[in-house]
Structure formats: C-alpha cells, structure tokens
Amino acid sequence: MSLIIYTLAAFVEIAGCFSFWAWLREGRSPFWLFPGCASLVAFAWLLTLINTNAAGRSYAAYGGIYIAVALFWLWSVEGVQPDRADYIGVALCLAGTAVILLSPHNT
C-alpha cells in the first residue's frame, strides 16, 4: 500500500510544482496556481497515510519514488526522453528506497 500512496503523492507533488513552473517560467495564467496549491495539499496529506512512526523515514523512502515519477513526468508530460544516466540514477534511488522500506527498524 505504501508504494501506491508514494506514487500518488509523487504525481500530485510534481503536478503542484509544475503549476508554479508553468506560471513563472512559461508565462501561464496565475489561475494555474489554484489547482497547483490543491495538489500540494493533497501531497502532504497522502504522506501522512504512510504507516510509520517517523516522518523523516517516510520522507526518505518517498524520495526514490519521487525521482522515478519525476523521470516518468519528464518523458510523458514534457516529451524529453530520459538518458542512461537518468535510468542508472533512478535505479540507485529505488534501491535505497527498498532498503528503507523493507528493512526492520529499531524504532
């Protein structure tokens, strides 16, 4: 379930941040900020659904998922094909996420 929540959180976080990018860098209407802010609120709420006793651990594990989704966004929304270094980097990040999520923790 954590993987689904993290993936949804990544999509809504990227969408929220992209709304600011579109407004400031691409000259889009400031009205892009309303759904963008709502997306960022949804992102924060989704991360609270992760079953862990430490917010920092939840955020650390989320980082790898975020990077993978960001590269998917790069390709699917922005039309830029990730390169070999992107794929290697995301594989390393997902390995770190797996260690954090799947390891037994003392607290």
mmCIF file with all atom_site columns, C-alpha atoms in Angstrom:
data_model
loop_
_atom_site.group_PDB
_atom_site.id
_atom_site.type_symbol
_atom_site.label_atom_id
_atom_site.label_alt_id
_atom_site.label_comp_id
_atom_site.label_asym_id
_atom_site.label_entity_id
_atom_site.label_seq_id
_atom_site.pdbx_PDB_ins_code
_atom_site.Cartn_x
_atom_site.Cartn_y
_atom_site.Cartn_z
_atom_site.occupancy
_atom_site.B_iso_or_equiv
_atom_site.pdbx_formal_charge
_atom_site.auth_seq_id
_atom_site.auth_comp_id
_atom_site.auth_asym_id
_atom_site.auth_atom_id
_atom_site.pdbx_PDB_model_num
ATOM 1   C CA . MET A 1 1   ? 0.000  0.000  0.000   1.00 0.00 ? 1   MET A CA 1
ATOM 2   C CA . SER A 1 2   ? 2.897  2.353  0.747   1.00 0.00 ? 2   SER A CA 1
ATOM 3   C CA . LEU A 1 3   ? 4.106  2.138  -2.852  1.00 0.00 ? 3   LEU A CA 1
ATOM 4   C CA . ILE A 1 4   ? 0.691  3.221  -4.157  1.00 0.00 ? 4   ILE A CA 1
ATOM 5   C CA . ILE A 1 5   ? 0.486  6.123  -1.701  1.00 0.00 ? 5   ILE A CA 1
ATOM 6   C CA . TYR A 1 6   ? 4.029  7.223  -2.509  1.00 0.00 ? 6   TYR A CA 1
ATOM 7   C CA . THR A 1 7   ? 3.339  7.086  -6.248  1.00 0.00 ? 7   THR A CA 1
ATOM 8   C CA . LEU A 1 8   ? 0.144  9.123  -5.907  1.00 0.00 ? 8   LEU A CA 1
ATOM 9   C CA . ALA A 1 9   ? 1.944  11.602 -3.647  1.00 0.00 ? 9   ALA A CA 1
ATOM 10  C CA . ALA A 1 10  ? 4.717  11.999 -6.199  1.00 0.00 ? 10  ALA A CA 1
ATOM 11  C CA . PHE A 1 11  ? 2.303  12.685 -9.038  1.00 0.00 ? 11  PHE A CA 1
ATOM 12  C CA . VAL A 1 12  ? 0.352  15.310 -7.119  1.00 0.00 ? 12  VAL A CA 1
ATOM 13  C CA . GLU A 1 13  ? 3.532  16.940 -5.786  1.00 0.00 ? 13  GLU A CA 1
ATOM 14  C CA . ILE A 1 14  ? 5.033  17.177 -9.262  1.00 0.00 ? 14  ILE A CA 1
ATOM 15  C CA . ALA A 1 15  ? 1.753  18.489 -10.665 1.00 0.00 ? 15  ALA A CA 1
ATOM 16  C CA . GLY A 1 16  ? 1.622  21.144 -7.946  1.00 0.00 ? 16  GLY A CA 1
ATOM 17  C CA . CYS A 1 17  ? 5.204  22.205 -8.509  1.00 0.00 ? 17  CYS A CA 1
ATOM 18  C CA . PHE A 1 18  ? 4.717  22.145 -12.270 1.00 0.00 ? 18  PHE A CA 1
ATOM 19  C CA . SER A 1 19  ? 1.851  24.627 -11.938 1.00 0.00 ? 19  SER A CA 1
ATOM 20  C CA . PHE A 1 20  ? 4.308  27.116 -10.434 1.00 0.00 ? 20  PHE A CA 1
ATOM 21  C CA . TRP A 1 21  ? 6.839  26.305 -13.155 1.00 0.00 ? 21  TRP A CA 1
ATOM 22  C CA . ALA A 1 22  ? 4.207  26.887 -15.848 1.00 0.00 ? 22  ALA A CA 1
ATOM 23  C CA . TRP A 1 23  ? 3.183  30.190 -14.286 1.00 0.00 ? 23  TRP A CA 1
ATOM 24  C CA . LEU A 1 24  ? 6.669  31.574 -13.657 1.00 0.00 ? 24  LEU A CA 1
ATOM 25  C CA . ARG A 1 25  ? 8.717  30.025 -16.466 1.00 0.00 ? 25  ARG A CA 1
ATOM 26  C CA . GLU A 1 26  ? 6.177  29.552 -19.239 1.00 0.00 ? 26  GLU A CA 1
ATOM 27  C CA . GLY A 1 27  ? 4.012  32.624 -18.703 1.00 0.00 ? 27  GLY A CA 1
ATOM 28  C CA . ARG A 1 28  ? 0.818  30.713 -17.956 1.00 0.00 ? 28  ARG A CA 1
ATOM 29  C CA . SER A 1 29  ? -2.086 32.293 -16.109 1.00 0.00 ? 29  SER A CA 1
ATOM 30  C CA . PRO A 1 30  ? -1.838 32.705 -12.330 1.00 0.00 ? 30  PRO A CA 1
ATOM 31  C CA . PHE A 1 31  ? -5.006 30.600 -12.190 1.00 0.00 ? 31  PHE A CA 1
ATOM 32  C CA . TRP A 1 32  ? -2.684 27.595 -12.647 1.00 0.00 ? 32  TRP A CA 1
ATOM 33  C CA . LEU A 1 33  ? -1.728 28.162 -9.005  1.00 0.00 ? 33  LEU A CA 1
ATOM 34  C CA . PHE A 1 34  ? -5.129 27.157 -7.601  1.00 0.00 ? 34  PHE A CA 1
ATOM 35  C CA . PRO A 1 35  ? -5.033 23.507 -8.703  1.00 0.00 ? 35  PRO A CA 1
ATOM 36  C CA . GLY A 1 36  ? -1.308 23.541 -8.020  1.00 0.00 ? 36  GLY A CA 1
ATOM 37  C CA . CYS A 1 37  ? -1.804 24.518 -4.383  1.00 0.00 ? 37  CYS A CA 1
ATOM 38  C CA . ALA A 1 38  ? -4.569 21.933 -4.012  1.00 0.00 ? 38  ALA A CA 1
ATOM 39  C CA . SER A 1 39  ? -2.183 19.309 -5.400  1.00 0.00 ? 39  SER A CA 1
ATOM 40  C CA . LEU A 1 40  ? 0.479  20.251 -2.860  1.00 0.00 ? 40  LEU A CA 1
ATOM 41  C CA . VAL A 1 41  ? -2.028 19.953 -0.022  1.00 0.00 ? 41  VAL A CA 1
ATOM 42  C CA . ALA A 1 42  ? -3.038 16.508 -1.325  1.00 0.00 ? 42  ALA A CA 1
ATOM 43  C CA . PHE A 1 43  ? 0.643  15.551 -1.446  1.00 0.00 ? 43  PHE A CA 1
ATOM 44  C CA . ALA A 1 44  ? 1.199  16.468 2.206   1.00 0.00 ? 44  ALA A CA 1
ATOM 45  C CA . TRP A 1 45  ? -1.969 14.646 3.256   1.00 0.00 ? 45  TRP A CA 1
ATOM 46  C CA . LEU A 1 46  ? -1.023 11.494 1.335   1.00 0.00 ? 46  LEU A CA 1
ATOM 47  C CA . LEU A 1 47  ? 2.329  11.244 3.101   1.00 0.00 ? 47  LEU A CA 1
ATOM 48  C CA . THR A 1 48  ? 0.536  11.214 6.450   1.00 0.00 ? 48  THR A CA 1
ATOM 49  C CA . LEU A 1 49  ? -1.144 7.955  5.378   1.00 0.00 ? 49  LEU A CA 1
ATOM 50  C CA . ILE A 1 50  ? 2.142  6.045  5.368   1.00 0.00 ? 50  ILE A CA 1
ATOM 51  C CA . ASN A 1 51  ? 2.278  3.585  8.256   1.00 0.00 ? 51  ASN A CA 1
ATOM 52  C CA . THR A 1 52  ? 5.487  4.556  10.050  1.00 0.00 ? 52  THR A CA 1
ATOM 53  C CA . ASN A 1 53  ? 6.406  6.004  13.401  1.00 0.00 ? 53  ASN A CA 1
ATOM 54  C CA . ALA A 1 54  ? 8.887  8.543  11.989  1.00 0.00 ? 54  ALA A CA 1
ATOM 55  C CA . ALA A 1 55  ? 8.069  11.205 9.426   1.00 0.00 ? 55  ALA A CA 1
ATOM 56  C CA . GLY A 1 56  ? 11.697 11.504 8.337   1.00 0.00 ? 56  GLY A CA 1
ATOM 57  C CA . ARG A 1 57  ? 11.887 7.813  7.426   1.00 0.00 ? 57  ARG A CA 1
ATOM 58  C CA . SER A 1 58  ? 8.677  8.127  5.449   1.00 0.00 ? 58  SER A CA 1
ATOM 59  C CA . TYR A 1 59  ? 10.048 11.128 3.553   1.00 0.00 ? 59  TYR A CA 1
ATOM 60  C CA . ALA A 1 60  ? 13.396 9.439  2.927   1.00 0.00 ? 60  ALA A CA 1
ATOM 61  C CA . ALA A 1 61  ? 11.743 6.370  1.403   1.00 0.00 ? 61  ALA A CA 1
ATOM 62  C CA . TYR A 1 62  ? 9.480  8.637  -0.645  1.00 0.00 ? 62  TYR A CA 1
ATOM 63  C CA . GLY A 1 63  ? 12.499 10.318 -2.240  1.00 0.00 ? 63  GLY A CA 1
ATOM 64  C CA . GLY A 1 64  ? 13.324 7.394  -4.528  1.00 0.00 ? 64  GLY A CA 1
ATOM 65  C CA . ILE A 1 65  ? 9.719  7.042  -5.676  1.00 0.00 ? 65  ILE A CA 1
ATOM 66  C CA . TYR A 1 66  ? 9.579  10.787 -6.341  1.00 0.00 ? 66  TYR A CA 1
ATOM 67  C CA . ILE A 1 67  ? 12.672 10.609 -8.545  1.00 0.00 ? 67  ILE A CA 1
ATOM 68  C CA . ALA A 1 68  ? 11.239 7.717  -10.576 1.00 0.00 ? 68  ALA A CA 1
ATOM 69  C CA . VAL A 1 69  ? 7.922  9.508  -11.071 1.00 0.00 ? 69  VAL A CA 1
ATOM 70  C CA . ALA A 1 70  ? 9.746  12.749 -11.957 1.00 0.00 ? 70  ALA A CA 1
ATOM 71  C CA . LEU A 1 71  ? 11.539 10.948 -14.798 1.00 0.00 ? 71  LEU A CA 1
ATOM 72  C CA . PHE A 1 72  ? 8.230  9.487  -15.960 1.00 0.00 ? 72  PHE A CA 1
ATOM 73  C CA . TRP A 1 73  ? 6.812  13.048 -15.907 1.00 0.00 ? 73  TRP A CA 1
ATOM 74  C CA . LEU A 1 74  ? 9.844  14.267 -17.878 1.00 0.00 ? 74  LEU A CA 1
ATOM 75  C CA . TRP A 1 75  ? 9.108  11.720 -20.580 1.00 0.00 ? 75  TRP A CA 1
ATOM 76  C CA . SER A 1 76  ? 5.289  11.673 -20.611 1.00 0.00 ? 76  SER A CA 1
ATOM 77  C CA . VAL A 1 77  ? 4.408  15.327 -19.955 1.00 0.00 ? 77  VAL A CA 1
ATOM 78  C CA . GLU A 1 78  ? 7.452  17.259 -21.137 1.00 0.00 ? 78  GLU A CA 1
ATOM 79  C CA . GLY A 1 79  ? 8.340  14.948 -24.014 1.00 0.00 ? 79  GLY A CA 1
ATOM 80  C CA . VAL A 1 80  ? 12.004 14.568 -23.027 1.00 0.00 ? 80  VAL A CA 1
ATOM 81  C CA . GLN A 1 81  ? 13.457 11.057 -23.168 1.00 0.00 ? 81  GLN A CA 1
ATOM 82  C CA . PRO A 1 82  ? 15.462 10.162 -20.050 1.00 0.00 ? 82  PRO A CA 1
ATOM 83  C CA . ASP A 1 83  ? 19.017 9.041  -20.809 1.00 0.00 ? 83  ASP A CA 1
ATOM 84  C CA . ARG A 1 84  ? 21.175 6.249  -19.444 1.00 0.00 ? 84  ARG A CA 1
ATOM 85  C CA . ALA A 1 85  ? 22.431 8.341  -16.522 1.00 0.00 ? 85  ALA A CA 1
ATOM 86  C CA . ASP A 1 86  ? 18.808 9.097  -15.554 1.00 0.00 ? 86  ASP A CA 1
ATOM 87  C CA . TYR A 1 87  ? 17.963 5.397  -15.518 1.00 0.00 ? 87  TYR A CA 1
ATOM 88  C CA . ILE A 1 88  ? 21.064 4.494  -13.505 1.00 0.00 ? 88  ILE A CA 1
ATOM 89  C CA . GLY A 1 89  ? 20.334 7.270  -11.022 1.00 0.00 ? 89  GLY A CA 1
ATOM 90  C CA . VAL A 1 90  ? 16.723 6.208  -10.525 1.00 0.00 ? 90  VAL A CA 1
ATOM 91  C CA . ALA A 1 91  ? 17.775 2.571  -10.071 1.00 0.00 ? 91  ALA A CA 1
ATOM 92  C CA . LEU A 1 92  ? 20.175 3.610  -7.297  1.00 0.00 ? 92  LEU A CA 1
ATOM 93  C CA . CYS A 1 93  ? 17.472 5.713  -5.632  1.00 0.00 ? 93  CYS A CA 1
ATOM 94  C CA . LEU A 1 94  ? 14.910 2.908  -5.794  1.00 0.00 ? 94  LEU A CA 1
ATOM 95  C CA . ALA A 1 95  ? 17.446 0.535  -4.254  1.00 0.00 ? 95  ALA A CA 1
ATOM 96  C CA . GLY A 1 96  ? 17.780 2.990  -1.356  1.00 0.00 ? 96  GLY A CA 1
ATOM 97  C CA . THR A 1 97  ? 14.017 3.234  -1.050  1.00 0.00 ? 97  THR A CA 1
ATOM 98  C CA . ALA A 1 98  ? 13.758 -0.556 -0.906  1.00 0.00 ? 98  ALA A CA 1
ATOM 99  C CA . VAL A 1 99  ? 16.359 -0.722 1.867   1.00 0.00 ? 99  VAL A CA 1
ATOM 100 C CA . ILE A 1 100 ? 14.457 1.860  3.913   1.00 0.00 ? 100 ILE A CA 1
ATOM 101 C CA . LEU A 1 101 ? 11.014 0.328  3.348   1.00 0.00 ? 101 LEU A CA 1
ATOM 102 C CA . LEU A 1 102 ? 11.889 -3.349 3.670   1.00 0.00 ? 102 LEU A CA 1
ATOM 103 C CA . SER A 1 103 ? 14.437 -3.327 6.497   1.00 0.00 ? 103 SER A CA 1
ATOM 104 C CA . PRO A 1 104 ? 13.460 -3.944 10.092  1.00 0.00 ? 104 PRO A CA 1
ATOM 105 C CA . HIS A 1 105 ? 13.886 -0.781 12.158  1.00 0.00 ? 105 HIS A CA 1
ATOM 106 C CA . ASN A 1 106 ? 14.596 -0.427 15.873  1.00 0.00 ? 106 ASN A CA 1
ATOM 107 C CA . THR A 1 107 ? 12.033 2.296  16.468  1.00 0.00 ? 107 THR A CA 1
#
